[in-house]
Amino acid sequence: MFFQFSQNNSGGSFGYDDAGISVLVVVEADSAAEANERAEDIGLYFDGSGDCSCCGRRWNEAWDGDGDDYPAYFGTNILETELWHWPWMTGGRAEGFIHYKNGNIDAVMVQDGVVRIQPWKRPEPQKAIAPKKTTRKLAKESA
């Protein structure tokens, strides 16, 4: 089963993370409880902490009976939904992510008004660059 988590733009903006969080996050799981647990592992949260009090919570938990047999947006196959006529993300970022039980992730991309689902590879974390060791001698203070 696939469970949908649609992001509310609490505070007037959407959160995005290349690890697999965008306006829409779909999680494959055997139950709503498992989907919620996997969603939290991805980085979603359900306590509303830090969300705008007037706009409401950014994320809501999935409930039993919410799942679909395919990745969907409110029961409609993602490839067929009209949501994608108004993309929110810019700069080539994914509108949504599908997280499969086997660990694979697909990105839902909108390009020229056409929805495409394509394999997503999480970007490699940036390696910290160690500072160069300096060989200059410090001047001694004169007393």
PDB file of C-alpha atoms in Angstrom:
ATOM      1  CA  MET A   1       0.000   0.000   0.000  1.00  0.00           C
ATOM      2  CA  PHE A   2       1.077   3.576  -0.659  1.00  0.00           C
ATOM      3  CA  PHE A   3       0.309   6.308   1.875  1.00  0.00           C
ATOM      4  CA  GLN A   4       0.234   9.994   0.928  1.00  0.00           C
ATOM      5  CA  PHE A   5       1.643  12.785   3.056  1.00  0.00           C
ATOM      6  CA  SER A   6       0.792  16.181   1.560  1.00  0.00           C
ATOM      7  CA  GLN A   7       2.651  19.129   2.971  1.00  0.00           C
ATOM      8  CA  ASN A   8       0.679  22.124   4.210  1.00  0.00           C
ATOM      9  CA  ASN A   9       2.573  25.347   3.499  1.00  0.00           C
ATOM     10  CA  SER A  10       2.506  26.274   7.162  1.00  0.00           C
ATOM     11  CA  GLY A  11       3.886  29.776   7.594  1.00  0.00           C
ATOM     12  CA  GLY A  12       3.686  30.439   3.846  1.00  0.00           C
ATOM     13  CA  SER A  13       6.454  28.138   2.633  1.00  0.00           C
ATOM     14  CA  PHE A  14       7.144  24.512   1.853  1.00  0.00           C
ATOM     15  CA  GLY A  15       9.999  22.519   3.285  1.00  0.00           C
ATOM     16  CA  TYR A  16      12.280  20.684   0.864  1.00  0.00           C
ATOM     17  CA  ASP A  17      15.098  18.204   1.374  1.00  0.00           C
ATOM     18  CA  ASP A  18      16.986  16.271  -1.317  1.00  0.00           C
ATOM     19  CA  ALA A  19      16.785  13.241   0.970  1.00  0.00           C
ATOM     20  CA  GLY A  20      13.169  12.890  -0.171  1.00  0.00           C
ATOM     21  CA  ILE A  21      10.906  15.612   1.238  1.00  0.00           C
ATOM     22  CA  SER A  22       8.841  17.924  -0.955  1.00  0.00           C
ATOM     23  CA  VAL A  23       5.221  19.064  -1.331  1.00  0.00           C
ATOM     24  CA  LEU A  24       4.139  15.431  -1.642  1.00  0.00           C
ATOM     25  CA  VAL A  25       5.723  12.434   0.056  1.00  0.00           C
ATOM     26  CA  VAL A  26       4.379   8.959  -0.680  1.00  0.00           C
ATOM     27  CA  VAL A  27       5.491   6.043   1.472  1.00  0.00           C
ATOM     28  CA  GLU A  28       5.020   2.367   0.672  1.00  0.00           C
ATOM     29  CA  ALA A  29       4.148   0.376   3.797  1.00  0.00           C
ATOM     30  CA  ASP A  30       1.965  -2.485   4.998  1.00  0.00           C
ATOM     31  CA  SER A  31      -0.051  -0.284   7.381  1.00  0.00           C
ATOM     32  CA  ALA A  32      -0.647   3.345   8.281  1.00  0.00           C
ATOM     33  CA  ALA A  33       1.362   2.890  11.495  1.00  0.00           C
ATOM     34  CA  GLU A  34       4.339   1.586   9.513  1.00  0.00           C
ATOM     35  CA  ALA A  35       3.975   4.433   6.979  1.00  0.00           C
ATOM     36  CA  ASN A  36       3.977   6.996   9.790  1.00  0.00           C
ATOM     37  CA  GLU A  37       7.098   5.457  11.314  1.00  0.00           C
ATOM     38  CA  ARG A  38       8.881   5.406   7.955  1.00  0.00           C
ATOM     39  CA  ALA A  39       7.772   9.005   7.278  1.00  0.00           C
ATOM     40  CA  GLU A  40       9.329  10.125  10.563  1.00  0.00           C
ATOM     41  CA  ASP A  41      12.538   8.310   9.618  1.00  0.00           C
ATOM     42  CA  ILE A  42      12.528  10.319   6.358  1.00  0.00           C
ATOM     43  CA  GLY A  43      12.189  13.569   8.304  1.00  0.00           C
ATOM     44  CA  LEU A  44       8.460  14.296   8.503  1.00  0.00           C
ATOM     45  CA  TYR A  45       7.014  15.207  11.902  1.00  0.00           C
ATOM     46  CA  PHE A  46       3.487  15.114  13.235  1.00  0.00           C
ATOM     47  CA  ASP A  47       3.618  17.142  16.459  1.00  0.00           C
ATOM     48  CA  GLY A  48       3.267  20.535  14.752  1.00  0.00           C
ATOM     49  CA  SER A  49       6.326  21.826  16.580  1.00  0.00           C
ATOM     50  CA  GLY A  50       7.375  25.153  15.059  1.00  0.00           C
ATOM     51  CA  ASP A  51       4.477  25.268  12.613  1.00  0.00           C
ATOM     52  CA  CYS A  52       2.353  28.371  12.144  1.00  0.00           C
ATOM     53  CA  SER A  53      -0.541  28.423  14.626  1.00  0.00           C
ATOM     54  CA  CYS A  54      -2.938  30.055  12.143  1.00  0.00           C
ATOM     55  CA  CYS A  55      -1.966  27.928   9.114  1.00  0.00           C
ATOM     56  CA  GLY A  56      -1.977  24.599  10.913  1.00  0.00           C
ATOM     57  CA  ARG A  57       0.340  21.635  10.974  1.00  0.00           C
ATOM     58  CA  ARG A  58       2.749  21.028   8.113  1.00  0.00           C
ATOM     59  CA  TRP A  59       2.251  17.228   8.177  1.00  0.00           C
ATOM     60  CA  ASN A  60      -0.571  14.926   9.288  1.00  0.00           C
ATOM     61  CA  GLU A  61      -0.310  11.234  10.046  1.00  0.00           C
ATOM     62  CA  ALA A  62      -1.721   8.573   7.765  1.00  0.00           C
ATOM     63  CA  TRP A  63      -4.714   6.598   9.030  1.00  0.00           C
ATOM     64  CA  ASP A  64      -5.808   3.038   8.379  1.00  0.00           C
ATOM     65  CA  GLY A  65      -7.857   2.961   5.194  1.00  0.00           C
ATOM     66  CA  ASP A  66      -5.890   5.861   3.654  1.00  0.00           C
ATOM     67  CA  GLY A  67      -3.575   3.699   1.536  1.00  0.00           C
ATOM     68  CA  ASP A  68      -3.801   3.109  -2.201  1.00  0.00           C
ATOM     69  CA  ASP A  69      -2.523   0.245  -4.348  1.00  0.00           C
ATOM     70  CA  TYR A  70      -0.370   2.711  -6.332  1.00  0.00           C
ATOM     71  CA  PRO A  71       1.347   6.052  -5.651  1.00  0.00           C
ATOM     72  CA  ALA A  72      -1.539   8.509  -5.559  1.00  0.00           C
ATOM     73  CA  TYR A  73      -2.607  12.026  -4.691  1.00  0.00           C
ATOM     74  CA  PHE A  74      -6.009  11.897  -2.964  1.00  0.00           C
ATOM     75  CA  GLY A  75      -6.828   8.593  -4.660  1.00  0.00           C
ATOM     76  CA  THR A  76      -5.774   9.649  -8.168  1.00  0.00           C
ATOM     77  CA  ASN A  77      -2.687   8.160  -9.791  1.00  0.00           C
ATOM     78  CA  ILE A  78       0.089  10.736  -9.501  1.00  0.00           C
ATOM     79  CA  LEU A  79       0.637  10.709 -13.262  1.00  0.00           C
ATOM     80  CA  GLU A  80      -3.026  11.609 -13.837  1.00  0.00           C
ATOM     81  CA  THR A  81      -3.609  14.289 -11.208  1.00  0.00           C
ATOM     82  CA  GLU A  82      -4.063  17.947 -12.097  1.00  0.00           C
ATOM     83  CA  LEU A  83      -2.024  19.052  -9.086  1.00  0.00           C
ATOM     84  CA  TRP A  84       1.032  19.050 -11.296  1.00  0.00           C
ATOM     85  CA  HIS A  85      -0.292  21.826 -13.523  1.00  0.00           C
ATOM     86  CA  TRP A  86       0.812  24.260 -10.795  1.00  0.00           C
ATOM     87  CA  PRO A  87       4.291  23.212  -9.669  1.00  0.00           C
ATOM     88  CA  TRP A  88       5.555  24.745  -6.442  1.00  0.00           C
ATOM     89  CA  MET A  89       9.202  23.802  -6.648  1.00  0.00           C
ATOM     90  CA  THR A  90      11.675  25.694  -8.777  1.00  0.00           C
ATOM     91  CA  GLY A  91      15.153  25.077 -10.093  1.00  0.00           C
ATOM     92  CA  GLY A  92      14.529  21.492 -11.152  1.00  0.00           C
ATOM     93  CA  ARG A  93      13.571  20.316  -7.661  1.00  0.00           C
ATOM     94  CA  ALA A  94      11.123  17.445  -7.304  1.00  0.00           C
ATOM     95  CA  GLU A  95       7.452  18.164  -6.566  1.00  0.00           C
ATOM     96  CA  GLY A  96       7.183  14.875  -4.741  1.00  0.00           C
ATOM     97  CA  PHE A  97       9.008  11.741  -3.696  1.00  0.00           C
ATOM     98  CA  ILE A  98       7.901   8.123  -3.579  1.00  0.00           C
ATOM     99  CA  HIS A  99       9.675   6.062  -0.919  1.00  0.00           C
ATOM    100  CA  TYR A 100       9.483   2.326  -1.587  1.00  0.00           C
ATOM    101  CA  LYS A 101       9.812  -0.408   1.037  1.00  0.00           C
ATOM    102  CA  ASN A 102      13.020  -1.659  -0.607  1.00  0.00           C
ATOM    103  CA  GLY A 103      14.703   1.714   0.062  1.00  0.00           C
ATOM    104  CA  ASN A 104      14.488   3.057  -3.489  1.00  0.00           C
ATOM    105  CA  ILE A 105      13.176   6.560  -4.052  1.00  0.00           C
ATOM    106  CA  ASP A 106      11.511   8.004  -7.144  1.00  0.00           C
ATOM    107  CA  ALA A 107      11.186  11.730  -7.758  1.00  0.00           C
ATOM    108  CA  VAL A 108       8.011  13.238  -9.165  1.00  0.00           C
ATOM    109  CA  MET A 109       9.234  15.909 -11.567  1.00  0.00           C
ATOM    110  CA  VAL A 110       7.242  18.400 -13.608  1.00  0.00           C
ATOM    111  CA  GLN A 111       8.944  19.472 -16.792  1.00  0.00           C
ATOM    112  CA  ASP A 112       7.127  21.657 -19.321  1.00  0.00           C
ATOM    113  CA  GLY A 113       3.805  20.731 -17.712  1.00  0.00           C
ATOM    114  CA  VAL A 114       4.469  17.001 -18.006  1.00  0.00           C
ATOM    115  CA  VAL A 115       4.749  14.769 -14.951  1.00  0.00           C
ATOM    116  CA  ARG A 116       7.621  12.319 -14.919  1.00  0.00           C
ATOM    117  CA  ILE A 117       8.537   9.792 -12.294  1.00  0.00           C
ATOM    118  CA  GLN A 118      12.231   9.025 -12.303  1.00  0.00           C
ATOM    119  CA  PRO A 119      14.688   7.233 -10.032  1.00  0.00           C
ATOM    120  CA  TRP A 120      16.181   9.544  -7.413  1.00  0.00           C
ATOM    121  CA  LYS A 121      19.634   9.234  -6.025  1.00  0.00           C
ATOM    122  CA  ARG A 122      20.218  11.051  -2.782  1.00  0.00           C
ATOM    123  CA  PRO A 123      23.034  13.538  -3.190  1.00  0.00           C
ATOM    124  CA  GLU A 124      26.274  12.553  -1.512  1.00  0.00           C
ATOM    125  CA  PRO A 125      26.922  14.512   1.667  1.00  0.00           C
ATOM    126  CA  GLN A 126      29.548  17.181   1.253  1.00  0.00           C
ATOM    127  CA  LYS A 127      32.856  16.166   2.765  1.00  0.00           C
ATOM    128  CA  ALA A 128      34.285  18.589   5.223  1.00  0.00           C
ATOM    129  CA  ILE A 129      37.512  20.099   4.010  1.00  0.00           C
ATOM    130  CA  ALA A 130      40.191  20.080   6.658  1.00  0.00           C
ATOM    131  CA  PRO A 131      41.916  23.418   7.113  1.00  0.00           C
ATOM    132  CA  LYS A 132      45.391  23.611   5.671  1.00  0.00           C
ATOM    133  CA  LYS A 133      48.177  23.493   8.179  1.00  0.00           C
ATOM    134  CA  THR A 134      50.169  26.676   8.227  1.00  0.00           C
ATOM    135  CA  THR A 135      53.913  26.622   8.478  1.00  0.00           C
ATOM    136  CA  ARG A 136      54.464  30.252   9.365  1.00  0.00           C
ATOM    137  CA  LYS A 137      55.941  30.995  12.754  1.00  0.00           C
ATOM    138  CA  LEU A 138      54.083  33.245  15.106  1.00  0.00           C
ATOM    139  CA  ALA A 139      55.914  36.389  16.190  1.00  0.00           C
ATOM    140  CA  LYS A 140      56.893  36.403  19.835  1.00  0.00           C
ATOM    141  CA  GLU A 141      55.474  39.174  21.944  1.00  0.00           C
ATOM    142  CA  SER A 142      58.094  41.558  23.249  1.00  0.00           C
ATOM    143  CA  ALA A 143      57.916  42.418  26.902  1.00  0.00           C
TER     144      ALA A 143
END
